[in-house]
mmCIF file of C-alpha atoms and ligand atoms in Angstrom:
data_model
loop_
_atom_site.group_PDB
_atom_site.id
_atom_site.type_symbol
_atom_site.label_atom_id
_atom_site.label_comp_id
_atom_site.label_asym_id
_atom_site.label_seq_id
_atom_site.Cartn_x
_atom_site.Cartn_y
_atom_site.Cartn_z
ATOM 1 C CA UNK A 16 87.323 24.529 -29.012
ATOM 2 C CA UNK A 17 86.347 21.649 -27.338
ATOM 3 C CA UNK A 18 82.756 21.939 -27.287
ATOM 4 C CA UNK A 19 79.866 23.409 -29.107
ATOM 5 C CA UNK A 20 76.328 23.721 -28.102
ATOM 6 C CA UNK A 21 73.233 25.997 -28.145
ATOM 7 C CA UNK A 22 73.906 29.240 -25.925
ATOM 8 C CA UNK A 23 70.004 31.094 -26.626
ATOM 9 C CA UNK A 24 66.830 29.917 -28.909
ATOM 10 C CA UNK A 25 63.760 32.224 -29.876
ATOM 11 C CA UNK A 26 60.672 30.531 -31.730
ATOM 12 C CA UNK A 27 57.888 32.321 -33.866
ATOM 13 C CA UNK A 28 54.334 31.629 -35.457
ATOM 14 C CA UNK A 29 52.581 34.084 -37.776
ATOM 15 C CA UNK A 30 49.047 35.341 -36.135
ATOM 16 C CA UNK A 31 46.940 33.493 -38.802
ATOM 17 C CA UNK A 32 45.339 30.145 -37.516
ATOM 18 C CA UNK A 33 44.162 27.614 -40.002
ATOM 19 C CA UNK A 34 41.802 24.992 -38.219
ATOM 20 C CA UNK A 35 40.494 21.751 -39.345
ATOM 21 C CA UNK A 36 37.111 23.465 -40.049
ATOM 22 C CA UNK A 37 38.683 25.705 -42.187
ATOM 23 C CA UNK A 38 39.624 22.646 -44.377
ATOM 24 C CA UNK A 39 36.410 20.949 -44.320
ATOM 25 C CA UNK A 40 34.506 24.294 -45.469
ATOM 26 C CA UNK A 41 36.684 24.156 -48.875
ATOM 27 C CA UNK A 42 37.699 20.538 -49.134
ATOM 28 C CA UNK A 43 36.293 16.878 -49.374
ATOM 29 C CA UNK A 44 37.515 16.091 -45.558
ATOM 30 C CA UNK A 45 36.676 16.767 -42.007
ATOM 31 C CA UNK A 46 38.734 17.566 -39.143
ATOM 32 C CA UNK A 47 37.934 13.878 -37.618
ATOM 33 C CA UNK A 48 39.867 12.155 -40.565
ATOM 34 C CA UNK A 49 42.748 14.768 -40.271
ATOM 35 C CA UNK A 50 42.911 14.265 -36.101
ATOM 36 C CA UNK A 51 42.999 11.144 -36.679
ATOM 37 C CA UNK A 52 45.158 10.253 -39.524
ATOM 38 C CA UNK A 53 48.249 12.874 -38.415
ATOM 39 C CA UNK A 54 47.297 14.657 -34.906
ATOM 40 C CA UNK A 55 47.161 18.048 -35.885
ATOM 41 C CA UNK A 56 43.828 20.076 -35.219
ATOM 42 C CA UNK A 57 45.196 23.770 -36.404
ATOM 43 C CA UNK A 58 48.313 25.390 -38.369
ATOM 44 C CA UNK A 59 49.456 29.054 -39.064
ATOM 45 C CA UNK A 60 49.696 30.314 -42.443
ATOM 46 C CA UNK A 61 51.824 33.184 -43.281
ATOM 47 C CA UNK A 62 50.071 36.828 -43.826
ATOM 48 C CA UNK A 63 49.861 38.397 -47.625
ATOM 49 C CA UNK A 64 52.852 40.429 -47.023
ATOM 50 C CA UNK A 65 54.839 38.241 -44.834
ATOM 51 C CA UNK A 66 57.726 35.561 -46.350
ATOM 52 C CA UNK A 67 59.794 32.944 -44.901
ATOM 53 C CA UNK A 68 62.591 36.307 -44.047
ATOM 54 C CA UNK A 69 60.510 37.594 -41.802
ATOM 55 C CA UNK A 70 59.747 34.674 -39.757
ATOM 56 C CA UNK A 71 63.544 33.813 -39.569
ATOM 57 C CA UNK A 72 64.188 37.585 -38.434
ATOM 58 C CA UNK A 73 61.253 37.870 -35.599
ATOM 59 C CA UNK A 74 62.424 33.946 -34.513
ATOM 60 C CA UNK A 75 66.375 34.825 -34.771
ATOM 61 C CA UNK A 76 66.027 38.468 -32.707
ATOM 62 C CA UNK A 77 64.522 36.139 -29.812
ATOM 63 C CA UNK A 78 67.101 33.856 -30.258
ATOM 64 C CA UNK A 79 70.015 36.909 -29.915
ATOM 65 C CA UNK A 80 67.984 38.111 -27.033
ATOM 66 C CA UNK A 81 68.050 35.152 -25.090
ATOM 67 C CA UNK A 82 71.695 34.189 -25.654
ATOM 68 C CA UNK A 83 72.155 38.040 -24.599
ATOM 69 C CA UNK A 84 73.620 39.033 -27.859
ATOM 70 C CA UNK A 85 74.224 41.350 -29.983
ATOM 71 C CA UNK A 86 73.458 41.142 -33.818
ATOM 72 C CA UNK A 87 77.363 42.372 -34.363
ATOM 73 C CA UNK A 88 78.399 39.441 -32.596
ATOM 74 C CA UNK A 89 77.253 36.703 -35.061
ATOM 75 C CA UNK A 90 79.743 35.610 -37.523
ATOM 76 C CA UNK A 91 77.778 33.150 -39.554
ATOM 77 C CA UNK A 92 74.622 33.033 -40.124
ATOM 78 C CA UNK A 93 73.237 29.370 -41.701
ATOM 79 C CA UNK A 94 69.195 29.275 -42.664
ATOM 80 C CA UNK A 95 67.270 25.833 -43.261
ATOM 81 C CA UNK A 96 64.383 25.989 -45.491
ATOM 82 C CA UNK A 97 62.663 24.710 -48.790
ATOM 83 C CA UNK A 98 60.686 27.738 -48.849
ATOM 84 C CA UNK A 99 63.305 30.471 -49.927
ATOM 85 C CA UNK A 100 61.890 34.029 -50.646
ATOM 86 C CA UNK A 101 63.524 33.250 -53.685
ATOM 87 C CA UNK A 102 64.981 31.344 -55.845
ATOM 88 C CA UNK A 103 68.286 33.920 -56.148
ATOM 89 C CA UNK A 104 69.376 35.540 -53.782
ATOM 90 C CA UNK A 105 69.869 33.601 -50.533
ATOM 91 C CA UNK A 106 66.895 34.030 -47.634
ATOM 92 C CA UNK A 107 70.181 34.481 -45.238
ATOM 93 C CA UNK A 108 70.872 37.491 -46.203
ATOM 94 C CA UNK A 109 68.187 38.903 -46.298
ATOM 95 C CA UNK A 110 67.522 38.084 -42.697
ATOM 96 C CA UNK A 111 71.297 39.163 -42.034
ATOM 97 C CA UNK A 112 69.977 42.860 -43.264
ATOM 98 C CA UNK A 113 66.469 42.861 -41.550
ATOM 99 C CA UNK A 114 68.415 41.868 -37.966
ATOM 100 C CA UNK A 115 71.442 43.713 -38.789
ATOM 101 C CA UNK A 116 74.098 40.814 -38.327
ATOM 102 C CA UNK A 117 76.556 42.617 -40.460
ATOM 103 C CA UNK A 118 79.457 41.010 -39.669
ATOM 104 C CA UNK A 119 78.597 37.439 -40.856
ATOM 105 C CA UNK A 120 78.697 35.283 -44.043
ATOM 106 C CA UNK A 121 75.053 34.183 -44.513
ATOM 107 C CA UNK A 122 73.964 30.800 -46.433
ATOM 108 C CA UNK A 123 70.985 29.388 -46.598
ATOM 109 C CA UNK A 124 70.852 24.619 -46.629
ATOM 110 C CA UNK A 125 68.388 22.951 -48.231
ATOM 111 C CA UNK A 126 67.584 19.535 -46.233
ATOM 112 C CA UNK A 127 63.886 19.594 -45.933
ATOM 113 C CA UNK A 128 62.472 18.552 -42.870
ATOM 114 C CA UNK A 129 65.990 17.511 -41.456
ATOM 115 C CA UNK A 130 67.616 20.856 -42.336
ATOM 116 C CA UNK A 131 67.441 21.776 -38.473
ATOM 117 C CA UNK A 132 69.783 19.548 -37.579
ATOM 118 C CA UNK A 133 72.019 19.374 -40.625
ATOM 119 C CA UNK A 134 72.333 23.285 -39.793
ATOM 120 C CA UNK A 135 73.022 22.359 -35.973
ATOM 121 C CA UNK A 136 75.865 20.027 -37.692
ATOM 122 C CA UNK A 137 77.195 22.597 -39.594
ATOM 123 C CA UNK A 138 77.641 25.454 -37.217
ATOM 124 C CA UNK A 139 79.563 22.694 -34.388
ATOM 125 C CA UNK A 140 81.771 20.995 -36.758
ATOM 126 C CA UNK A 141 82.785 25.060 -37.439
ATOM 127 C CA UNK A 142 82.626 25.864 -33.894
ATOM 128 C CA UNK A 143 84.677 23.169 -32.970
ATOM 129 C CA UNK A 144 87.535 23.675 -35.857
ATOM 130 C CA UNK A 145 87.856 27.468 -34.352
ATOM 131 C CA UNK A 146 86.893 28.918 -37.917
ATOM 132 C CA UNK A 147 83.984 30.450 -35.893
ATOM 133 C CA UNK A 148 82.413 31.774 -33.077
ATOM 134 C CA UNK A 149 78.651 32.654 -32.749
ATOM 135 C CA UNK A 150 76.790 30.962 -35.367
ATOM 136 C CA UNK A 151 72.585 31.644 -35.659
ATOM 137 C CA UNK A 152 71.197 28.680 -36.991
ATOM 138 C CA UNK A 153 67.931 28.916 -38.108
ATOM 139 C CA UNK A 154 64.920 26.758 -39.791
ATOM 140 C CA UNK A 155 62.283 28.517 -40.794
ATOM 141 C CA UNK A 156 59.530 27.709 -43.424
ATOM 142 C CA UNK A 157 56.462 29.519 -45.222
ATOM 143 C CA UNK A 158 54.455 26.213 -46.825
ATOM 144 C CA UNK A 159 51.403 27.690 -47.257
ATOM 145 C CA UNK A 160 53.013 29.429 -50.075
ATOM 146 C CA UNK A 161 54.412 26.009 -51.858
ATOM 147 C CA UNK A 162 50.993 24.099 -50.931
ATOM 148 C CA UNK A 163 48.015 23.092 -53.369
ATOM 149 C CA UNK A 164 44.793 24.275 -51.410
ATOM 150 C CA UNK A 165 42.796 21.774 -53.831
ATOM 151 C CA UNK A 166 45.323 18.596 -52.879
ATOM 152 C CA UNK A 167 44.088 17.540 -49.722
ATOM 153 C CA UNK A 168 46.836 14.584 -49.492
ATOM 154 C CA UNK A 169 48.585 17.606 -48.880
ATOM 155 C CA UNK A 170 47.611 20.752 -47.891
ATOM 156 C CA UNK A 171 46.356 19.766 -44.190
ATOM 157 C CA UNK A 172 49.567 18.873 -42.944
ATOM 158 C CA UNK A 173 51.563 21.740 -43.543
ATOM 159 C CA UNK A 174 52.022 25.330 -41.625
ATOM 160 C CA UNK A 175 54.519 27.957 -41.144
ATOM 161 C CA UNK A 176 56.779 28.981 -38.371
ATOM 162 C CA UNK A 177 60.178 29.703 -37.764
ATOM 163 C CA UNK A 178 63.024 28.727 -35.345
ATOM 164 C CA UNK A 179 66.456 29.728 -34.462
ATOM 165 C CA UNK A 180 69.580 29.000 -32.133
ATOM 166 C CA UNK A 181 72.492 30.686 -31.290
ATOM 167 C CA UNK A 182 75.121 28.029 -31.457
ATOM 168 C CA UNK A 183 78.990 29.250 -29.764
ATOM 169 C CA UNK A 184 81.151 27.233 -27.545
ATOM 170 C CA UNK A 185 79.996 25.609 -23.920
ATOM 171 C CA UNK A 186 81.549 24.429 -21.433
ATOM 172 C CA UNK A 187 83.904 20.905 -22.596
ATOM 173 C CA UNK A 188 81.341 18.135 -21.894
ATOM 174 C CA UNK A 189 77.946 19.833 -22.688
ATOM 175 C CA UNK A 190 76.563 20.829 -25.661
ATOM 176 C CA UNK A 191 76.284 19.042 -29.432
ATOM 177 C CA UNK A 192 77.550 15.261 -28.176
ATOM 178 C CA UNK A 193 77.234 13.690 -31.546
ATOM 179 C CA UNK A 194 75.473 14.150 -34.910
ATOM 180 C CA UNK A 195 74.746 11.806 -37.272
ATOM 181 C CA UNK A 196 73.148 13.087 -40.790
ATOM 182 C CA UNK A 197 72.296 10.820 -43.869
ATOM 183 C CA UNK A 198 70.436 10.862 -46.968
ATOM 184 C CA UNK A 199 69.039 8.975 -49.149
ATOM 185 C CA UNK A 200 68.674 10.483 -53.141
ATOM 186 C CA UNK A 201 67.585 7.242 -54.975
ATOM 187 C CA UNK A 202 63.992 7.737 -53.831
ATOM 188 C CA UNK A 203 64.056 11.342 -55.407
ATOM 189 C CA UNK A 204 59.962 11.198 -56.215
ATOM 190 C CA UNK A 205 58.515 10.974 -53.156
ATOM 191 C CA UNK A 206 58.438 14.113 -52.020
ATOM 192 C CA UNK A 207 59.063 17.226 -54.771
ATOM 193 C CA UNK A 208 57.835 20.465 -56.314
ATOM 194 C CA UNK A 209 58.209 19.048 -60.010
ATOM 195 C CA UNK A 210 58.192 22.807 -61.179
ATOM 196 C CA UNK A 211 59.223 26.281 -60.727
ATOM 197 C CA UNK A 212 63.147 25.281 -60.649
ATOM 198 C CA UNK A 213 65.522 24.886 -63.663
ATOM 199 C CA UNK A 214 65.018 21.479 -64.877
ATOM 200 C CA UNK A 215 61.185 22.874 -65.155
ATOM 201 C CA UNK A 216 60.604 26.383 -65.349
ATOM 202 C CA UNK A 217 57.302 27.951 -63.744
ATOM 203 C CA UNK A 218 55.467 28.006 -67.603
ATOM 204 C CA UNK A 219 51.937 28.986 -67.582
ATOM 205 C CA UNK A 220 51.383 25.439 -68.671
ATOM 206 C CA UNK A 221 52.871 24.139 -65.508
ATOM 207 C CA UNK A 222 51.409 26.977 -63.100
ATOM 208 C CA UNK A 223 47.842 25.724 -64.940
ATOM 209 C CA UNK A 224 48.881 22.076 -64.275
ATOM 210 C CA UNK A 225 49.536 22.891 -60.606
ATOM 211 C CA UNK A 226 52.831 21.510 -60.851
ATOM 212 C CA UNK A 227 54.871 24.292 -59.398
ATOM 213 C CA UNK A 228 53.384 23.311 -55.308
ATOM 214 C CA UNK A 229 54.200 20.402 -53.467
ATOM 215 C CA UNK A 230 53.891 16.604 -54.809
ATOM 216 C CA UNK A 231 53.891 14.035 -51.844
ATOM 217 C CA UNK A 232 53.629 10.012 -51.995
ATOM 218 C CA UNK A 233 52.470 10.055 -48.429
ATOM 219 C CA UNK A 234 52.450 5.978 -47.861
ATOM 220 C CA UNK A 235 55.763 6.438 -49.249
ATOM 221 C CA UNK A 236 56.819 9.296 -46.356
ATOM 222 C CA UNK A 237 55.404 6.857 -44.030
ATOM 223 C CA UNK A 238 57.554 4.419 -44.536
ATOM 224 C CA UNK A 239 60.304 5.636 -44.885
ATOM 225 C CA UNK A 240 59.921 8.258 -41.586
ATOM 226 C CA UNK A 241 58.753 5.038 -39.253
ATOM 227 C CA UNK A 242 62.820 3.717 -39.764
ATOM 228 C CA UNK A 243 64.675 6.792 -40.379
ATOM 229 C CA UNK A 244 63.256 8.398 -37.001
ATOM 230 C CA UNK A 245 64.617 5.259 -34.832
ATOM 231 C CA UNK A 246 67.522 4.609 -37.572
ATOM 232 C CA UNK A 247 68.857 8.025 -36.857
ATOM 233 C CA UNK A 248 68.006 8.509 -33.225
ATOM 234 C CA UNK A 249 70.361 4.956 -32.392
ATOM 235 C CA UNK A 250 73.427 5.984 -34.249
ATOM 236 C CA UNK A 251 73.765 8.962 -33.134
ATOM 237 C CA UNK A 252 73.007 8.260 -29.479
ATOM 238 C CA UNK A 253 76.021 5.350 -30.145
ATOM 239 C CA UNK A 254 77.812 8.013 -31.544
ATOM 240 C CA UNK A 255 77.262 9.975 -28.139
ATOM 241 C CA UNK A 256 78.394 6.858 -26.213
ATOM 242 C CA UNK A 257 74.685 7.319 -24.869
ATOM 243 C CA UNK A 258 71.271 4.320 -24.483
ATOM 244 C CA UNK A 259 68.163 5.364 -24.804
ATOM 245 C CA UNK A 260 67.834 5.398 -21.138
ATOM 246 C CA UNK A 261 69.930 7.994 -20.904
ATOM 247 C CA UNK A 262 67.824 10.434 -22.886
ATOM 248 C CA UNK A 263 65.399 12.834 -20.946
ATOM 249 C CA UNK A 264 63.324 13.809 -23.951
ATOM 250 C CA UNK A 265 62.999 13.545 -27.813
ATOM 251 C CA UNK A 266 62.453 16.508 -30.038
ATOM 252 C CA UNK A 267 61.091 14.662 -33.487
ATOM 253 C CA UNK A 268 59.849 16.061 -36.688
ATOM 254 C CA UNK A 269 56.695 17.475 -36.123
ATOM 255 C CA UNK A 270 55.074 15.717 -39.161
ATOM 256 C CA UNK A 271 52.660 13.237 -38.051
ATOM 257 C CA UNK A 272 51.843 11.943 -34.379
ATOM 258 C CA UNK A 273 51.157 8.551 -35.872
ATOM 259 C CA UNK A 274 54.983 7.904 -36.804
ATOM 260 C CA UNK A 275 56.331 9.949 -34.235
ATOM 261 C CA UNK A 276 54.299 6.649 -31.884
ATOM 262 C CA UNK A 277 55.719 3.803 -34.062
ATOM 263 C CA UNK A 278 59.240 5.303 -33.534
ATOM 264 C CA UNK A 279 58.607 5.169 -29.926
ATOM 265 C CA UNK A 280 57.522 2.055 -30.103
ATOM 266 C CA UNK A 281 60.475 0.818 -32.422
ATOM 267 C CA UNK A 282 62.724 2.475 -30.000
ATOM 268 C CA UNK A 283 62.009 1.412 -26.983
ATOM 269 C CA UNK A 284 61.186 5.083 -25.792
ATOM 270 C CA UNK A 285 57.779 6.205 -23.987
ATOM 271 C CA UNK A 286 56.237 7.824 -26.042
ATOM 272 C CA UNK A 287 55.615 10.913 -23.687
ATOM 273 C CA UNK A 288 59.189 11.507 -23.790
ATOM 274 C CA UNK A 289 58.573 12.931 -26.954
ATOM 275 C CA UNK A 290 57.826 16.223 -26.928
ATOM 276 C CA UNK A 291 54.879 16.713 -29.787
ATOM 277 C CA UNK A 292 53.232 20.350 -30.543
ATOM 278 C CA UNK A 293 52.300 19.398 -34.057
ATOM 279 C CA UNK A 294 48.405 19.636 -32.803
ATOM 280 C CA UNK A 295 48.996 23.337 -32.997
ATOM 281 C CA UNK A 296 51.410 24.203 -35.641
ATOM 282 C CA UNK A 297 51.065 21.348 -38.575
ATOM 283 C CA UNK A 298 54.497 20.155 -40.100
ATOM 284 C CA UNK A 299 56.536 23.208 -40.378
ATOM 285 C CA UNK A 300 59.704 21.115 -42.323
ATOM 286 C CA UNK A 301 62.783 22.817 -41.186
ATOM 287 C CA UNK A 302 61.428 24.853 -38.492
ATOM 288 C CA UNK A 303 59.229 22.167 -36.616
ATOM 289 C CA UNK A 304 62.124 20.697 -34.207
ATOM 290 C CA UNK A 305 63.460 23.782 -33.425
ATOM 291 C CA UNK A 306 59.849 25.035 -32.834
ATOM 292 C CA UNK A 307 59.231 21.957 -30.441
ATOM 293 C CA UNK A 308 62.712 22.855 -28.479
ATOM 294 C CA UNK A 309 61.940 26.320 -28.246
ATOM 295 C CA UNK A 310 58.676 25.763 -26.799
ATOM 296 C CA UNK A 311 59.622 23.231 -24.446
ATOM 297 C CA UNK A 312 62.319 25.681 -23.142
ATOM 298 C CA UNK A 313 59.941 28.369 -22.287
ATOM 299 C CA UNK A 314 58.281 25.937 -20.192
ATOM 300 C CA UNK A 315 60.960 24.993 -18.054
ATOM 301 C CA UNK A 316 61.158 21.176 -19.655
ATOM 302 C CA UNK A 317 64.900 21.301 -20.382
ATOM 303 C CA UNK A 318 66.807 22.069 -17.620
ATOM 304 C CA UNK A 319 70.647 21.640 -17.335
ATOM 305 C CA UNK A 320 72.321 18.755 -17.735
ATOM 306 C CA UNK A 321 69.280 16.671 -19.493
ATOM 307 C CA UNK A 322 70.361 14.724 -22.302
ATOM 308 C CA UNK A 323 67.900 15.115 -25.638
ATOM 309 C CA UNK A 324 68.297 13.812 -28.742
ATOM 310 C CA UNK A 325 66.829 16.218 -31.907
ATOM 311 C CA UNK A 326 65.463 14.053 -35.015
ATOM 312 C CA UNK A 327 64.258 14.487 -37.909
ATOM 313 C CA UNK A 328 63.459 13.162 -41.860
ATOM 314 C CA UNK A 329 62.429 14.820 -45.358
ATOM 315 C CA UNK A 330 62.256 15.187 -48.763
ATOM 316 C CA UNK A 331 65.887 14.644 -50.454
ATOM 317 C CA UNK A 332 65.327 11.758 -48.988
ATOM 318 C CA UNK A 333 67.320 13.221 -46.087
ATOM 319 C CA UNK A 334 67.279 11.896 -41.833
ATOM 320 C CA UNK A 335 69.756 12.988 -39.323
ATOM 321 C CA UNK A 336 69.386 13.191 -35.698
ATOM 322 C CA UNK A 337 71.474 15.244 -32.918
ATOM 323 C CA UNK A 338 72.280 14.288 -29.096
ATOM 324 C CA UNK A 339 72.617 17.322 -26.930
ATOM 325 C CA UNK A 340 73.533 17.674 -23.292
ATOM 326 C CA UNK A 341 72.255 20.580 -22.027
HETATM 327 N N1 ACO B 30 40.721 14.108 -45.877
HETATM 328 C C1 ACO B 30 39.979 13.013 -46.130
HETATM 329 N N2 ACO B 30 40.459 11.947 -46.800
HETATM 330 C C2 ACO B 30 41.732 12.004 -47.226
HETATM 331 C C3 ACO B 30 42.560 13.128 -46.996
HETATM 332 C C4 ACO B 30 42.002 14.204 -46.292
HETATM 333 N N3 ACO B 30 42.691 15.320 -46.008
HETATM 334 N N4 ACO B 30 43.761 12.876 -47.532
HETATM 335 C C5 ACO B 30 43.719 11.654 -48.057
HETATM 336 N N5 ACO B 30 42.486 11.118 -47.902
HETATM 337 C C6 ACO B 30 42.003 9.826 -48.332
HETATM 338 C C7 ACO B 30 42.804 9.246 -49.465
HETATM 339 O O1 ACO B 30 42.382 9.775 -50.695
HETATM 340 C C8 ACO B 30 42.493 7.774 -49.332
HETATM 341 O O2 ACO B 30 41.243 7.507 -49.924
HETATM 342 P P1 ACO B 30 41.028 6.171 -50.803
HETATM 343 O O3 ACO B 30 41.260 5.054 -49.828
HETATM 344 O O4 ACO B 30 39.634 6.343 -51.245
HETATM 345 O O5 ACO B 30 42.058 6.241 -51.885
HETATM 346 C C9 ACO B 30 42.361 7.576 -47.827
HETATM 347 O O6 ACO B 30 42.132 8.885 -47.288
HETATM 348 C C10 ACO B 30 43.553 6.956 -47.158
HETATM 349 O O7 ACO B 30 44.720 7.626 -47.630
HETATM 350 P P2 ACO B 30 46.165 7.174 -47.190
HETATM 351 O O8 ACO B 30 47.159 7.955 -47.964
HETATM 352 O O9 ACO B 30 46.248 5.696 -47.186
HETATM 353 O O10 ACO B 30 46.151 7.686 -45.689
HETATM 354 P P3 ACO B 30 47.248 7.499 -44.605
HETATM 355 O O11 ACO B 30 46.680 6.869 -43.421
HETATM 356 O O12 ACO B 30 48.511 6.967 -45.188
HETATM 357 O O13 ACO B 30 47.530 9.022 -44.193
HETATM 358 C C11 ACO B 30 49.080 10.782 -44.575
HETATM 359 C C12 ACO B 30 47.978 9.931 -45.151
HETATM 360 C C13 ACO B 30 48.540 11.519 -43.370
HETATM 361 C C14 ACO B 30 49.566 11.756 -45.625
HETATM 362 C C15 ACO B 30 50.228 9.852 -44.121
HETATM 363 O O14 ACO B 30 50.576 8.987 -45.151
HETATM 364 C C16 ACO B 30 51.437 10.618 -43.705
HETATM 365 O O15 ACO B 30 51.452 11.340 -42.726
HETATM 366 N N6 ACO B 30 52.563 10.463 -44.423
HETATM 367 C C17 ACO B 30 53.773 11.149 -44.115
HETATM 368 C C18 ACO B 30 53.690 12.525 -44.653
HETATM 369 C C19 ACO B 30 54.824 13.379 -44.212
HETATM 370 O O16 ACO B 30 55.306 13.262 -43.121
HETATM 371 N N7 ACO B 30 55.217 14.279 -45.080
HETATM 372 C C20 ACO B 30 56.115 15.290 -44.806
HETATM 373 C C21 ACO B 30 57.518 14.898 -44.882
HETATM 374 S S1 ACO B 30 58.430 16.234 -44.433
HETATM 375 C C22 ACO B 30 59.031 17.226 -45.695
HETATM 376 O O17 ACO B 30 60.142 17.058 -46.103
HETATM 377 C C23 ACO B 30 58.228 18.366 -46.244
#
């Protein structure tokens, strides 16, 4: 197989809507400092009985529909997220039973906010070797469940949501040009949930300590986000044998509108070329470029042919970024 590329994508949001206001009723901030600061004006949070399976499963069932497949058909199916259902037992599976893909091996990756596109990476380099033929990559994330409501450093920025693509072989040409995926593990304290793992199990002392949500050195995010973004974008557009020129529109990590206009910037790139929804839906990790792509293609902005380039950074540290021809 020559080439590999996205054949259907389905997107969803849980009903819930968290706005600005909701913040500033609980918490020492207002929804001017949050506009301001990151872009994003409202989020959706997950319902009580909903988990990060069930987003995957309403998001990959789109997907299938819009490739015009089958759940049978899938041989592999590869989830993206940092917000498991739990700790054993893989969240891919469990989607595989609550879709019915029966006939695939089902792994969840762990890449944080770049997990989209390390999936994507995944499922061509497979593709492409013939080992297999329909793979459903998905990213989908339930943060609100990981998130300290008293942190506001924190809890603003985040939402839920869920994406997913159905990645098979295209026609030689289109499809996955290049991929380039990197990460950086020296800087391992930026961005962590100290407990609740096995190097520090969920104690009462550390549930009391609120050390089992999210810790984030947000200056430190910054910085590194503002050269991964462009860092990752160039090689793999070189990769590609593509310029920036060439590309029709950028799909970055949804995390904060502020970097997301220094990597224009740094890149060369109007800024309106990339696509940003992150107003609406907060920093999903995992599931935010897939969310952008899948709403972009509902509206018609990606039509055949176009040349986009999918980016993204996270905890780990981990950046990679992905140069598709439609
Ligand atoms: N409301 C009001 N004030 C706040 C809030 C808030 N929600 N949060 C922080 N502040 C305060 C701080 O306490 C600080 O006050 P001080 O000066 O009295 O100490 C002040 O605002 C400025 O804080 P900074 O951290 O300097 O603000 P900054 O402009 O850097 O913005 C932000 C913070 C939005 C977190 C920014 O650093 C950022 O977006 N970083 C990247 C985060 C990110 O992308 N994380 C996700 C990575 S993806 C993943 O893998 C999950």
């Amino acid at each position: 197989v020559k080439s590999a590329g996205i054949l259907g994508m389905g997107i969803y949001v849980p009903e819930k809507i968290m706005t600005n206001l909701d913040f500033e009723k609980e918490l020492d901030t207002s929804d001017e400092w949050i506009k301001s600061r990151t872009g994003i004006e409202e989020r959706r949070f997950v319902a009580d009985d909903q988990a990060t399976s069930d987003l995957a499963s309403e998001a990959s069932k789109k997907a299938l529909e819009s490739a015009g497949m089958k759940p049978e058909d899938i041989d592999m199916v590869i989830l993206a997220t940092c917000t498991p259902d739990y700790l054993i037992q893989n969240t891919a599976c469990i989607v595989q039973k609550k879709i019915g893909a029966v006939n695939a091996a089902a792994f969840d990756i762990q890449a944080a906010c770049s997990g989209f596109v390390y999936g994507l990476t995944i499922a061509s380099g497979m593709i492409k070797a013939g080992m297999y033929k329909k793979i459903l990559v998905i990213g989908a994330e339930a943060l609100s469940r990981v998130v300290d409501m008293q942190d506001r450093n924190t809890c603003i920025l985040f939402g839920d949501g869920a994406a997913a693509a159905v990645v098979g072989e295209v026609e030689e040409g289109y499809g996955i040009l290049s991929s380039y995926i990197k990460s950086e593990g020296e800087d391992d304290e930026i961005l962590r949930m100290p407990a609740g793992g096995t190097k520090r199990p969920a104690t009462i002392e550390e549930v009391e300590n609120r050390e089992t949500f999210l810790k984030m050195k947000g200056q430190d995010v910054f910085k590194f986000a503002v050269q991964a973004l462009p860092k990752a974008t160039r090689e793999a557009l070189k990769l590609a044998g593509k310029e920036t020129t060439d590309l029709h529109m950028v799909f970055p990590h949804q995390a904060n509108k502020r970097i997301i206009e220094s990597a224009a910037k740094r890149l060369k790139i109007p800024v309106d070329k990339f696509y940003i929804n992150l107003n609406k839906f907060g920093n999903t990790s995992a599931a935010s470029i897939g969310l952008a792509l899948g709403e972009a293609l509902e509206k018609g902005l990606v039509k055949k042919g176009d040349v986009i380039a999918l980016t993204g950074f996270g905890a780990g540290l981990t950046y990679g970024s992905a140069v598709i021809k439609w």
